[in-house]
Amino acid sequence: MNLTIDLAPIARADLPQLLKWRNDWRLIRWTRQADLLNEISHADWFERQARDPATRMYKLVLKSEGTTTDVGVCGMYGARPSTCAGRCAAS
């Protein structure tokens, strides 16, 4: 069996799945959020991060035997290409 994990930029179509993950209490402890999110605040977050040149968010895509499954999210915050510095987060 050949498994690979690819990074793909998140898109508006990914928001429902991301919101489920971000509101899963088993995962919240690994994120920077403290409370449950609603659809409006989640959509606002998406728009803000999409406009921020120092933020890059990706979904993790598992590929196996011709199928693909989104399995997580990771991101880089405060990226400064000139110094290769930033903070990473994953869930």
Short mmCIF file of N, CA and C in Angstrom, two decimals:
data_model
loop_
_atom_site.label_atom_id
_atom_site.label_comp_id
_atom_site.label_asym_id
_atom_site.label_seq_id
_atom_site.Cartn_x
_atom_site.Cartn_y
_atom_site.Cartn_z
N MET A 1 0.84 -1.18 0.00
CA MET A 1 0.00 0.00 0.00
C MET A 1 0.89 1.24 0.00
N ASN A 2 0.59 2.17 -0.89
CA ASN A 2 1.36 3.40 -1.02
C ASN A 2 0.54 4.55 -0.44
N LEU A 3 1.02 5.15 0.65
CA LEU A 3 0.36 6.28 1.29
C LEU A 3 1.22 7.53 1.15
N THR A 4 0.59 8.63 0.84
CA THR A 4 1.27 9.92 0.85
C THR A 4 0.37 10.94 1.52
N ILE A 5 1.00 11.96 2.10
CA ILE A 5 0.26 13.09 2.65
C ILE A 5 0.75 14.33 1.95
N ASP A 6 -0.18 15.04 1.33
CA ASP A 6 0.13 16.27 0.62
C ASP A 6 -0.47 17.46 1.36
N LEU A 7 0.09 18.62 1.13
CA LEU A 7 -0.48 19.87 1.61
C LEU A 7 -1.23 20.52 0.47
N ALA A 8 -2.41 21.05 0.77
CA ALA A 8 -3.19 21.78 -0.23
C ALA A 8 -3.76 23.03 0.46
N PRO A 9 -3.73 24.18 -0.20
CA PRO A 9 -4.31 25.38 0.42
C PRO A 9 -5.77 25.15 0.77
N ILE A 10 -6.20 25.69 1.91
CA ILE A 10 -7.60 25.54 2.25
C ILE A 10 -8.43 26.49 1.39
N ALA A 11 -9.67 26.10 1.16
CA ALA A 11 -10.59 26.89 0.33
C ALA A 11 -11.92 27.04 1.07
N ARG A 12 -12.73 27.95 0.60
CA ARG A 12 -14.04 28.16 1.23
C ARG A 12 -14.84 26.86 1.32
N ALA A 13 -14.71 26.00 0.33
CA ALA A 13 -15.44 24.72 0.34
C ALA A 13 -15.00 23.81 1.49
N ASP A 14 -13.83 24.05 2.06
CA ASP A 14 -13.33 23.24 3.18
C ASP A 14 -13.88 23.70 4.53
N LEU A 15 -14.51 24.86 4.59
CA LEU A 15 -14.92 25.43 5.88
C LEU A 15 -15.82 24.53 6.72
N PRO A 16 -16.83 23.84 6.17
CA PRO A 16 -17.65 22.99 7.03
C PRO A 16 -16.84 21.91 7.75
N GLN A 17 -15.93 21.25 7.06
CA GLN A 17 -15.11 20.22 7.70
C GLN A 17 -14.15 20.83 8.71
N LEU A 18 -13.55 21.96 8.37
CA LEU A 18 -12.64 22.62 9.30
C LEU A 18 -13.36 23.03 10.57
N LEU A 19 -14.59 23.53 10.45
CA LEU A 19 -15.35 23.93 11.63
C LEU A 19 -15.64 22.72 12.52
N LYS A 20 -15.97 21.59 11.94
CA LYS A 20 -16.17 20.37 12.74
C LYS A 20 -14.91 20.02 13.51
N TRP A 21 -13.78 20.06 12.82
CA TRP A 21 -12.52 19.75 13.51
C TRP A 21 -12.22 20.77 14.59
N ARG A 22 -12.40 22.05 14.30
CA ARG A 22 -12.05 23.10 15.26
C ARG A 22 -12.96 23.09 16.48
N ASN A 23 -14.15 22.51 16.36
CA ASN A 23 -15.07 22.43 17.49
C ASN A 23 -15.07 21.05 18.15
N ASP A 24 -14.16 20.20 17.79
CA ASP A 24 -14.04 18.87 18.39
C ASP A 24 -13.19 19.00 19.65
N TRP A 25 -13.80 18.71 20.81
CA TRP A 25 -13.09 18.89 22.09
C TRP A 25 -11.82 18.05 22.17
N ARG A 26 -11.75 16.95 21.44
CA ARG A 26 -10.53 16.13 21.45
C ARG A 26 -9.38 16.84 20.77
N LEU A 27 -9.70 17.79 19.89
CA LEU A 27 -8.67 18.49 19.13
C LEU A 27 -8.38 19.90 19.65
N ILE A 28 -9.34 20.51 20.32
CA ILE A 28 -9.18 21.91 20.76
C ILE A 28 -7.94 22.09 21.61
N ARG A 29 -7.60 21.11 22.43
CA ARG A 29 -6.43 21.27 23.30
C ARG A 29 -5.13 21.42 22.51
N TRP A 30 -5.15 21.04 21.24
CA TRP A 30 -3.95 21.16 20.41
C TRP A 30 -3.96 22.42 19.56
N THR A 31 -4.97 23.26 19.72
CA THR A 31 -5.09 24.47 18.91
C THR A 31 -4.92 25.71 19.77
N ARG A 32 -4.97 26.86 19.12
CA ARG A 32 -4.82 28.13 19.83
C ARG A 32 -6.17 28.69 20.28
N GLN A 33 -7.26 28.01 20.02
CA GLN A 33 -8.57 28.52 20.42
C GLN A 33 -8.98 27.95 21.77
N ALA A 34 -9.88 28.66 22.46
CA ALA A 34 -10.32 28.22 23.78
C ALA A 34 -11.81 27.90 23.81
N ASP A 35 -12.57 28.40 22.86
CA ASP A 35 -14.02 28.23 22.87
C ASP A 35 -14.50 27.65 21.54
N LEU A 36 -15.74 27.16 21.56
CA LEU A 36 -16.35 26.69 20.33
C LEU A 36 -16.60 27.86 19.39
N LEU A 37 -16.55 27.59 18.11
CA LEU A 37 -16.75 28.62 17.09
C LEU A 37 -18.10 28.44 16.41
N ASN A 38 -18.67 29.54 15.94
CA ASN A 38 -19.88 29.44 15.12
C ASN A 38 -19.48 29.68 13.66
N GLU A 39 -20.43 29.49 12.77
CA GLU A 39 -20.13 29.63 11.34
C GLU A 39 -19.67 31.03 10.96
N ILE A 40 -20.24 32.04 11.60
CA ILE A 40 -19.88 33.42 11.28
C ILE A 40 -18.45 33.72 11.70
N SER A 41 -18.09 33.38 12.95
CA SER A 41 -16.72 33.67 13.40
C SER A 41 -15.72 32.84 12.61
N HIS A 42 -16.09 31.64 12.23
CA HIS A 42 -15.20 30.78 11.45
C HIS A 42 -14.98 31.37 10.05
N ALA A 43 -16.04 31.84 9.42
CA ALA A 43 -15.92 32.47 8.10
C ALA A 43 -15.08 33.75 8.18
N ASP A 44 -15.25 34.52 9.27
CA ASP A 44 -14.44 35.72 9.47
C ASP A 44 -12.95 35.36 9.58
N TRP A 45 -12.65 34.30 10.35
CA TRP A 45 -11.27 33.83 10.47
C TRP A 45 -10.70 33.47 9.10
N PHE A 46 -11.49 32.77 8.30
CA PHE A 46 -11.03 32.36 6.98
C PHE A 46 -10.67 33.58 6.13
N GLU A 47 -11.54 34.58 6.15
CA GLU A 47 -11.28 35.79 5.35
C GLU A 47 -10.04 36.53 5.85
N ARG A 48 -9.88 36.63 7.17
CA ARG A 48 -8.72 37.33 7.71
C ARG A 48 -7.42 36.62 7.34
N GLN A 49 -7.38 35.31 7.52
CA GLN A 49 -6.14 34.59 7.22
C GLN A 49 -5.85 34.60 5.73
N ALA A 50 -6.88 34.62 4.90
CA ALA A 50 -6.68 34.63 3.45
C ALA A 50 -6.05 35.95 2.99
N ARG A 51 -6.33 37.04 3.71
CA ARG A 51 -5.78 38.36 3.35
C ARG A 51 -4.40 38.62 3.96
N ASP A 52 -4.02 37.82 4.94
CA ASP A 52 -2.78 38.06 5.67
C ASP A 52 -1.59 37.41 4.96
N PRO A 53 -0.66 38.20 4.42
CA PRO A 53 0.47 37.61 3.70
C PRO A 53 1.42 36.83 4.60
N ALA A 54 1.31 37.00 5.92
CA ALA A 54 2.19 36.29 6.85
C ALA A 54 1.56 34.99 7.36
N THR A 55 0.37 34.65 6.86
CA THR A 55 -0.32 33.43 7.29
C THR A 55 -0.54 32.53 6.08
N ARG A 56 -0.25 31.27 6.25
CA ARG A 56 -0.50 30.25 5.23
C ARG A 56 -1.17 29.06 5.90
N MET A 57 -2.36 28.72 5.45
CA MET A 57 -3.10 27.58 6.01
C MET A 57 -3.25 26.50 4.94
N TYR A 58 -3.06 25.26 5.36
CA TYR A 58 -3.13 24.12 4.45
C TYR A 58 -3.94 23.00 5.07
N LYS A 59 -4.56 22.23 4.20
CA LYS A 59 -5.17 20.98 4.67
C LYS A 59 -4.20 19.85 4.34
N LEU A 60 -4.22 18.84 5.18
CA LEU A 60 -3.42 17.64 4.97
C LEU A 60 -4.30 16.65 4.23
N VAL A 61 -3.82 16.17 3.10
CA VAL A 61 -4.61 15.28 2.25
C VAL A 61 -3.90 13.93 2.17
N LEU A 62 -4.55 12.91 2.68
CA LEU A 62 -4.02 11.55 2.62
C LEU A 62 -4.40 10.94 1.28
N LYS A 63 -3.42 10.43 0.56
CA LYS A 63 -3.67 9.78 -0.73
C LYS A 63 -3.27 8.32 -0.62
N SER A 64 -4.19 7.45 -1.03
CA SER A 64 -3.93 6.01 -0.95
C SER A 64 -4.75 5.28 -2.00
N GLU A 65 -4.09 4.52 -2.82
CA GLU A 65 -4.78 3.66 -3.79
C GLU A 65 -5.84 4.41 -4.60
N GLY A 66 -5.52 5.61 -5.04
CA GLY A 66 -6.43 6.37 -5.89
C GLY A 66 -7.51 7.14 -5.15
N THR A 67 -7.51 7.11 -3.81
CA THR A 67 -8.49 7.89 -3.05
C THR A 67 -7.78 9.00 -2.28
N THR A 68 -8.51 10.05 -2.02
CA THR A 68 -7.96 11.15 -1.22
C THR A 68 -8.91 11.44 -0.07
N THR A 69 -8.34 11.73 1.10
CA THR A 69 -9.11 12.04 2.29
C THR A 69 -8.45 13.19 3.02
N ASP A 70 -9.21 14.23 3.33
CA ASP A 70 -8.68 15.33 4.14
C ASP A 70 -8.58 14.83 5.57
N VAL A 71 -7.39 14.94 6.17
CA VAL A 71 -7.18 14.38 7.49
C VAL A 71 -6.74 15.39 8.54
N GLY A 72 -6.50 16.63 8.16
CA GLY A 72 -6.07 17.61 9.14
C GLY A 72 -5.75 18.95 8.52
N VAL A 73 -5.28 19.85 9.37
CA VAL A 73 -4.97 21.21 8.96
C VAL A 73 -3.66 21.61 9.62
N CYS A 74 -2.87 22.37 8.91
CA CYS A 74 -1.68 22.95 9.52
C CYS A 74 -1.51 24.35 8.95
N GLY A 75 -0.78 25.16 9.68
CA GLY A 75 -0.60 26.52 9.21
C GLY A 75 0.68 27.13 9.71
N MET A 76 1.06 28.22 9.07
CA MET A 76 2.20 29.00 9.50
C MET A 76 1.72 30.42 9.74
N TYR A 77 2.09 30.95 10.90
CA TYR A 77 1.67 32.29 11.30
C TYR A 77 2.90 33.16 11.49
N GLY A 78 2.77 34.41 11.15
CA GLY A 78 3.86 35.35 11.35
C GLY A 78 5.05 35.06 10.46
N ALA A 79 4.81 34.49 9.30
CA ALA A 79 5.90 34.13 8.40
C ALA A 79 6.58 35.38 7.86
N ARG A 80 7.88 35.36 7.90
CA ARG A 80 8.68 36.44 7.35
C ARG A 80 9.68 35.81 6.38
N PRO A 81 9.36 35.78 5.10
CA PRO A 81 10.24 35.12 4.13
C PRO A 81 11.68 35.62 4.16
N SER A 82 11.88 36.88 4.50
CA SER A 82 13.24 37.43 4.49
C SER A 82 14.12 36.78 5.54
N THR A 83 13.50 36.26 6.62
CA THR A 83 14.30 35.64 7.69
C THR A 83 13.97 34.16 7.87
N CYS A 84 13.03 33.66 7.08
CA CYS A 84 12.59 32.26 7.21
C CYS A 84 12.10 31.97 8.62
N ALA A 85 11.43 32.92 9.25
CA ALA A 85 10.94 32.76 10.62
C ALA A 85 9.42 32.72 10.62
N GLY A 86 8.85 32.09 11.62
CA GLY A 86 7.41 32.02 11.77
C GLY A 86 7.05 31.01 12.83
N ARG A 87 5.74 30.86 13.09
CA ARG A 87 5.25 29.87 14.04
C ARG A 87 4.35 28.91 13.29
N CYS A 88 4.38 27.65 13.66
CA CYS A 88 3.56 26.64 13.01
C CYS A 88 2.53 26.10 13.99
N ALA A 89 1.40 25.70 13.45
CA ALA A 89 0.36 25.06 14.25
C ALA A 89 -0.29 24.00 13.40
N ALA A 90 -0.75 22.94 14.03
CA ALA A 90 -1.41 21.86 13.31
C ALA A 90 -2.54 21.32 14.16
N SER A 91 -3.55 20.76 13.50
CA SER A 91 -4.62 20.06 14.21
C SER A 91 -5.14 18.94 13.34
#
